[in-house]
């Protein structure tokens, strides 16, 4: 059923694809609005929990415009709704794109979708439980002064929290990216090892760009990224070895299949670069060729020449055609027979 459905989607017209996009977008928007309403109803306890982290560090919050607090709650609720509905959004995108992908690409991307959501949640949890408390405490101690008092805007504080949560969530996707690229054959463990000396400085540059301008935040992002890079090398090694074993098994199965077919039809062994010797047959008394008639060897010579000119990619398919004596081959043999009779 799924294969038939995939074939129907692949054979859709332009109007059919546009209709499918419209339906999927409509479903995603409805789900996002419903999630936003639910998240906004419970956003105040969540926002208070995030603000409490700053209060424990000694922050004093203010809001600079009448709508600032409400706008911040809206923004936090929207981000939370997108995260909650993201599995459905990913499923809708996958349902539209999957019919155009090959089996190899599907096997690589499908597990990465679930793994990507898991690693994103893991990164956000690590940020909230480990990185953010350390960052906030360091910033408070760093900015302590006798004549400077902290009066943090609610909007700026929540924006800082949201940015760090999303940053760590995206950073923790690094192993899944390595998984997909290795599965598709684009990336190998050797490449990751060779570029390690350049990747580590680049990680610190990226951490400096995506984090607030303080050294602690940069190190809190860069250190996990380096650890995830090493984890990506390990995952790439496992996937690469497994992929090589699968390719070897497929080659062995193909060789066995080719060997069985060439053993059944020895005169086709030349198709696969094998020996030109024909399997021995039981000895039978040879009939003498009548005088005046030429030996019936032109058909075999034609087939041998035809087989030698085949490309490597089409060898197996052409073997089935020659063995099956399709219409084209029969027509050629008939032409050869007519020429022999005329001669």
C-alpha positions as a printed NumPy array, in Angstrom:
array([[  0.   ,   0.   ,   0.   ],
       [  2.755,   2.458,   0.888],
       [  4.593,   1.628,  -2.359],
       [  1.462,   2.229,  -4.423],
       [  0.829,   5.482,  -2.596],
       [  4.423,   6.577,  -3.193],
       [  4.117,   5.777,  -6.915],
       [  0.884,   7.755,  -7.136],
       [  2.547,  10.744,  -5.483],
       [  5.552,  10.479,  -7.771],
       [  3.271,  10.482, -10.851],
       [  1.226,  13.504,  -9.708],
       [  0.733,  16.438, -12.02 ],
       [  1.807,  19.956, -11.106],
       [ -1.698,  20.775,  -9.909],
       [ -1.708,  17.646,  -7.756],
       [  1.591,  18.627,  -6.121],
       [  0.332,  22.149,  -5.46 ],
       [ -2.836,  20.744,  -3.917],
       [ -0.78 ,  18.444,  -1.698],
       [  1.431,  21.341,  -0.575],
       [ -1.65 ,  23.392,   0.265],
       [ -3.151,  20.599,   2.359],
       [  0.067,  19.947,   4.246],
       [  0.663,  23.635,   4.938],
       [ -2.915,  24.064,   6.13 ],
       [ -2.601,  21.115,   8.512],
       [  0.722,  22.412,   9.834],
       [ -0.64 ,  25.917,  10.409],
       [ -3.71 ,  24.6  ,  12.251],
       [ -1.538,  22.389,  14.472],
       [  0.854,  25.28 ,  15.139],
       [ -1.973,  27.638,  16.111],
       [ -3.495,  25.038,  18.435],
       [ -0.104,  24.408,  20.065],
       [  0.491,  28.157,  20.404],
       [ -2.826,  28.646,  22.218],
       [ -2.069,  25.804,  24.625],
       [  1.514,  26.967,  25.225],
       [  0.419,  30.564,  25.829],
       [ -2.07 ,  29.356,  28.429],
       [  0.729,  27.721,  30.426],
       [  3.56 ,  30.098,  29.517],
       [  3.533,  32.094,  32.747],
       [  4.772,  29.244,  34.998],
       [  7.436,  28.401,  32.428],
       [  8.573,  32.014,  32.144],
       [  8.656,  32.341,  35.937],
       [ 10.864,  29.241,  36.152],
       [ 13.276,  30.777,  33.64 ],
       [ 13.221,  34.153,  35.427],
       [ 13.832,  32.469,  38.765],
       [ 17.281,  31.416,  37.559],
       [ 18.228,  35.067,  37.233],
       [ 16.608,  36.008,  40.542],
       [ 18.711,  33.389,  42.309],
       [ 21.774,  35.011,  40.774],
       [ 20.736,  38.478,  42.01 ],
       [ 19.073,  39.984,  38.928],
       [ 16.316,  42.581,  39.229],
       [ 13.932,  42.629,  36.29 ],
       [ 12.229,  45.602,  34.676],
       [ 10.254,  46.137,  31.499],
       [ 10.783,  49.292,  29.478],
       [  7.508,  49.475,  27.569],
       [  3.922,  48.601,  28.506],
       [  3.765,  45.763,  25.964],
       [  7.243,  44.36 ,  26.558],
       [  6.222,  41.641,  29.007],
       [  3.293,  40.504,  26.859],
       [  5.454,  40.47 ,  23.717],
       [  8.07 ,  38.394,  25.494],
       [  5.448,  35.872,  26.577],
       [  4.144,  35.685,  23.008],
       [  7.634,  35.051,  21.656],
       [  8.373,  32.365,  24.249],
       [  5.029,  30.657,  23.591],
       [  5.643,  30.688,  19.829],
       [  9.095,  29.124,  20.169],
       [  7.733,  26.453,  22.501],
       [  4.853,  25.725,  20.101],
       [  7.243,  25.281,  17.166],
       [  9.342,  22.845,  19.205],
       [  6.28 ,  20.871,  20.304],
       [  4.81 ,  20.666,  16.785],
       [  8.16 ,  20.08 ,  15.071],
       [  7.642,  16.272,  14.777],
       [  4.413,  16.912,  12.854],
       [  6.066,  19.585,  10.712],
       [  8.95 ,  17.241,   9.915],
       [  6.497,  14.45 ,   9.09 ],
       [  4.633,  16.71 ,   6.643],
       [  7.865,  17.743,   4.931],
       [  8.991,  14.127,   4.798],
       [  5.668,  12.979,   3.344],
       [  6.006,  15.461,   0.5  ],
       [  9.703,  14.895,  -0.251],
       [  9.968,  11.119,   0.329],
       [  8.486,   9.96 ,  -3.036],
       [ 11.297,  11.789,  -4.863],
       [ 14.074,  10.137,  -2.817],
       [ 15.866,   6.88 ,  -3.511],
       [ 15.787,   3.944,  -1.115],
       [ 19.353,   4.721,  -0.069],
       [ 18.437,   8.309,   0.799],
       [ 15.321,   7.209,   2.676],
       [ 17.308,   4.732,   4.778],
       [ 19.752,   7.521,   5.651],
       [ 17.275,  10.292,   6.457],
       [ 14.457,   8.405,   8.192],
       [ 16.365,   7.485,  11.4  ],
       [ 18.011,  10.924,  11.426],
       [ 14.619,  12.603,  11.802],
       [ 13.894,  10.93 ,  15.125],
       [ 17.498,  11.166,  16.237],
       [ 17.621,  14.855,  15.338],
       [ 14.633,  15.668,  17.555],
       [ 16.164,  13.677,  20.403],
       [ 19.533,  15.445,  20.145],
       [ 17.835,  18.85 ,  19.919],
       [ 15.961,  18.186,  23.154],
       [ 19.173,  16.866,  24.706],
       [ 21.02 ,  20.048,  23.754],
       [ 18.279,  22.313,  25.118],
       [ 18.224,  20.321,  28.37 ],
       [ 22.   ,  20.536,  28.703],
       [ 21.806,  24.285,  28.131],
       [ 19.093,  24.83 ,  30.749],
       [ 20.512,  22.503,  33.402],
       [ 24.279,  23.047,  33.006],
       [ 25.374,  25.862,  30.727],
       [ 22.91 ,  28.661,  31.538],
       [ 23.26 ,  28.608,  35.358],
       [ 27.034,  28.711,  35.001],
       [ 26.895,  31.543,  32.451],
       [ 24.491,  33.661,  34.483],
       [ 26.487,  33.223,  37.687],
       [ 29.705,  34.177,  35.926],
       [ 28.13 ,  37.268,  34.325],
       [ 26.708,  38.409,  37.65 ],
       [ 30.068,  38.075,  39.398],
       [ 31.862,  39.749,  36.504],
       [ 29.557,  42.807,  36.454],
       [ 29.484,  43.367,  40.199],
       [ 30.52 ,  46.91 ,  41.099],
       [ 29.909,  49.414,  43.884],
       [ 28.201,  51.952,  41.642],
       [ 26.625,  49.664,  38.99 ],
       [ 23.423,  47.832,  39.79 ],
       [ 21.789,  45.231,  37.573],
       [ 18.34 ,  46.088,  36.24 ],
       [ 17.772,  43.5  ,  33.523],
       [ 15.038,  43.959,  30.963],
       [ 12.629,  41.022,  30.886],
       [ 12.668,  40.965,  27.093],
       [ 16.486,  40.925,  26.856],
       [ 16.771,  38.205,  29.51 ],
       [ 14.191,  35.927,  27.854],
       [ 15.76 ,  36.563,  24.446],
       [ 19.109,  35.504,  25.911],
       [ 17.572,  32.336,  27.354],
       [ 15.73 ,  31.442,  24.138],
       [ 18.826,  32.083,  22.03 ],
       [ 21.024,  29.851,  24.177],
       [ 18.45 ,  27.046,  24.282],
       [ 18.069,  27.071,  20.48 ],
       [ 21.832,  27.381,  19.976],
       [ 22.628,  24.321,  22.06 ],
       [ 19.774,  22.419,  20.443],
       [ 21.178,  23.078,  16.962],
       [ 24.783,  22.41 ,  18.036],
       [ 23.816,  18.986,  19.365],
       [ 22.611,  18.023,  15.864],
       [ 26.234,  17.518,  14.806],
       [ 26.261,  13.706,  15.284],
       [ 23.077,  13.327,  13.223],
       [ 24.588,  15.386,  10.429],
       [ 27.626,  13.101,  10.41 ],
       [ 25.307,  10.068,  10.407],
       [ 23.371,  11.236,   7.328],
       [ 26.431,  12.327,   5.329],
       [ 28.257,   9.072,   6.07 ],
       [ 25.197,   7.024,   5.19 ],
       [ 24.951,   8.806,   1.84 ],
       [ 28.65 ,   8.233,   1.146],
       [ 29.54 ,  11.952,   1.223],
       [ 31.547,  11.831,   4.437],
       [ 34.078,   9.326,   5.788],
       [ 35.868,   9.007,   9.148],
       [ 39.195,   9.742,   7.457],
       [ 37.909,  13.11 ,   6.262],
       [ 36.774,  14.026,   9.77 ],
       [ 40.132,  13.03 ,  11.217],
       [ 42.1  ,  14.963,   8.604],
       [ 40.139,  18.206,   9.091],
       [ 40.157,  17.993,  12.897],
       [ 43.075,  20.426,  13.143],
       [ 41.052,  22.989,  11.18 ],
       [ 37.677,  22.129,  12.702],
       [ 38.613,  22.955,  16.303],
       [ 39.622,  26.587,  15.602],
       [ 36.556,  26.924,  13.384],
       [ 34.378,  25.675,  16.246],
       [ 35.678,  28.463,  18.488],
       [ 34.954,  31.014,  15.756],
       [ 31.399,  29.7  ,  15.351],
       [ 30.913,  29.729,  19.118],
       [ 32.052,  33.364,  19.214],
       [ 29.553,  34.291,  16.504],
       [ 26.461,  32.528,  17.878],
       [ 26.943,  33.377,  21.567],
       [ 26.883,  36.661,  23.508],
       [ 30.197,  38.545,  23.537],
       [ 31.755,  36.916,  26.583],
       [ 34.45 ,  34.281,  26.859],
       [ 32.538,  31.947,  29.178],
       [ 29.591,  31.61 ,  26.808],
       [ 31.968,  30.868,  23.956],
       [ 33.744,  28.141,  25.928],
       [ 30.433,  26.678,  27.138],
       [ 29.397,  26.245,  23.5  ],
       [ 32.801,  25.338,  22.025],
       [ 33.68 ,  22.57 ,  24.501],
       [ 30.464,  20.546,  23.876],
       [ 30.902,  21.092,  20.124],
       [ 34.389,  19.575,  20.282],
       [ 33.024,  16.62 ,  22.246],
       [ 30.227,  16.216,  19.704],
       [ 32.783,  16.351,  16.903],
       [ 34.625,  13.398,  18.431],
       [ 31.29 ,  11.608,  18.854],
       [ 30.567,  12.325,  15.178],
       [ 33.856,  10.637,  14.224],
       [ 32.872,   7.571,  16.256],
       [ 29.398,   7.418,  14.686],
       [ 30.893,   7.888,  11.226],
       [ 33.307,   4.983,  11.831],
       [ 30.486,   2.647,  12.868],
       [ 28.24 ,   3.612,   9.945],
       [ 31.109,   3.492,   7.453],
       [ 32.156,  -0.033,   8.477],
       [ 28.562,  -1.222,   8.394],
       [ 28.081,   0.345,   4.974],
       [ 31.222,  -1.351,   3.648],
       [ 30.033,  -4.751,   4.93 ],
       [ 26.655,  -4.239,   3.261],
       [ 28.322,  -3.282,  -0.024],
       [ 30.566,  -6.367,   0.162],
       [ 27.548,  -8.602,   0.782],
       [ 25.731,  -7.053,  -2.182],
       [ 28.777,  -7.606,  -4.417],
       [ 29.02 , -11.242,  -3.309],
       [ 25.321, -11.814,  -3.999],
       [ 25.697, -10.207,  -7.419],
       [ 28.746, -12.327,  -8.212],
       [ 26.902, -15.477,  -7.127],
       [ 23.939, -14.551,  -9.319],
       [ 26.19 , -13.829, -12.289],
       [ 28.112, -17.057, -11.701],
       [ 24.929, -19.13 , -11.655],
       [ 23.709, -17.582, -14.878],
       [ 27.025, -17.978, -16.677],
       [ 27.25 , -21.584, -15.471],
       [ 23.814, -22.261, -16.95 ],
       [ 24.741, -20.517, -20.195],
       [ 28.511, -21.077, -20.667],
       [ 28.64 , -19.338, -24.067],
       [ 27.701, -16.072, -22.27 ],
       [ 30.657, -16.187, -19.879],
       [ 32.482, -13.602, -21.973],
       [ 29.893, -11.012, -20.926],
       [ 31.48 , -10.82 , -17.478],
       [ 35.111, -10.862, -18.434],
       [ 35.521, -14.508, -17.547],
       [ 37.255, -17.241, -19.38 ],
       [ 36.277, -17.841, -22.977],
       [ 36.382, -21.602, -22.433],
       [ 33.075, -23.367, -22.679],
       [ 32.122, -25.864, -20.027],
       [ 32.949, -29.399, -21.13 ],
       [ 30.122, -31.375, -22.61 ],
       [ 29.555, -35.045, -22.972],
       [ 31.299, -36.402, -25.982],
       [ 28.965, -37.082, -28.862],
       [ 29.748, -38.318, -32.318],
       [ 30.381, -35.354, -34.564],
       [ 28.402, -35.159, -37.723],
       [ 30.396, -34.428, -40.793],
       [ 29.64 , -31.136, -42.417],
       [ 28.279, -31.662, -45.934],
       [ 30.45 , -30.292, -48.67 ],
       [ 29.372, -27.007, -50.189],
       [ 27.869, -25.654, -46.928],
       [ 29.676, -23.276, -44.604],
       [ 29.834, -23.982, -40.877],
       [ 27.029, -22.423, -38.822],
       [ 29.268, -20.089, -36.817],
       [ 28.212, -16.6  , -37.876],
       [ 25.51 , -16.42 , -35.224],
       [ 28.007, -17.204, -32.5  ],
       [ 30.537, -14.726, -33.863],
       [ 27.903, -12.013, -34.001],
       [ 26.792, -12.701, -30.435],
       [ 30.402, -12.702, -29.222],
       [ 31.087,  -9.344, -30.882],
       [ 27.817,  -7.964, -29.58 ],
       [ 28.653,  -9.089, -26.029],
       [ 32.135,  -7.572, -26.137],
       [ 30.741,  -4.143, -27.049],
       [ 28.334,  -4.046, -24.104],
       [ 29.047,  -1.514, -21.381],
       [ 29.738,  -2.758, -17.863],
       [ 26.605,  -1.108, -16.527],
       [ 24.229,  -2.919, -18.881],
       [ 25.874,  -6.339, -18.852],
       [ 23.494,  -8.14 , -16.505],
       [ 20.38 ,  -6.763, -18.22 ],
       [ 21.666,  -7.534, -21.7  ],
       [ 22.514, -11.062, -20.575],
       [ 18.87 , -11.67 , -19.729],
       [ 17.835, -10.281, -23.103],
       [ 20.237, -12.505, -25.054],
       [ 19.361, -15.58 , -23.021],
       [ 15.66 , -14.879, -23.331],
       [ 15.935, -14.626, -27.114],
       [ 13.915, -11.424, -27.312],
       [ 12.383, -10.132, -30.535],
       [ 15.429,  -8.12 , -31.57 ],
       [ 17.839, -11.046, -31.145],
       [ 15.512, -13.408, -33.028],
       [ 15.286, -10.896, -35.865],
       [ 19.093, -10.657, -36.094],
       [ 19.437, -14.455, -36.133],
       [ 16.837, -14.694, -38.902],
       [ 18.789, -12.165, -40.983],
       [ 21.98 , -14.173, -40.485],
       [ 20.209, -17.381, -41.537],
       [ 18.942, -15.684, -44.711],
       [ 22.446, -14.49 , -45.564],
       [ 23.848, -18.005, -45.117],
       [ 21.194, -19.444, -47.373],
       [ 21.9  , -16.835, -50.015],
       [ 25.614, -17.603, -49.84 ]])
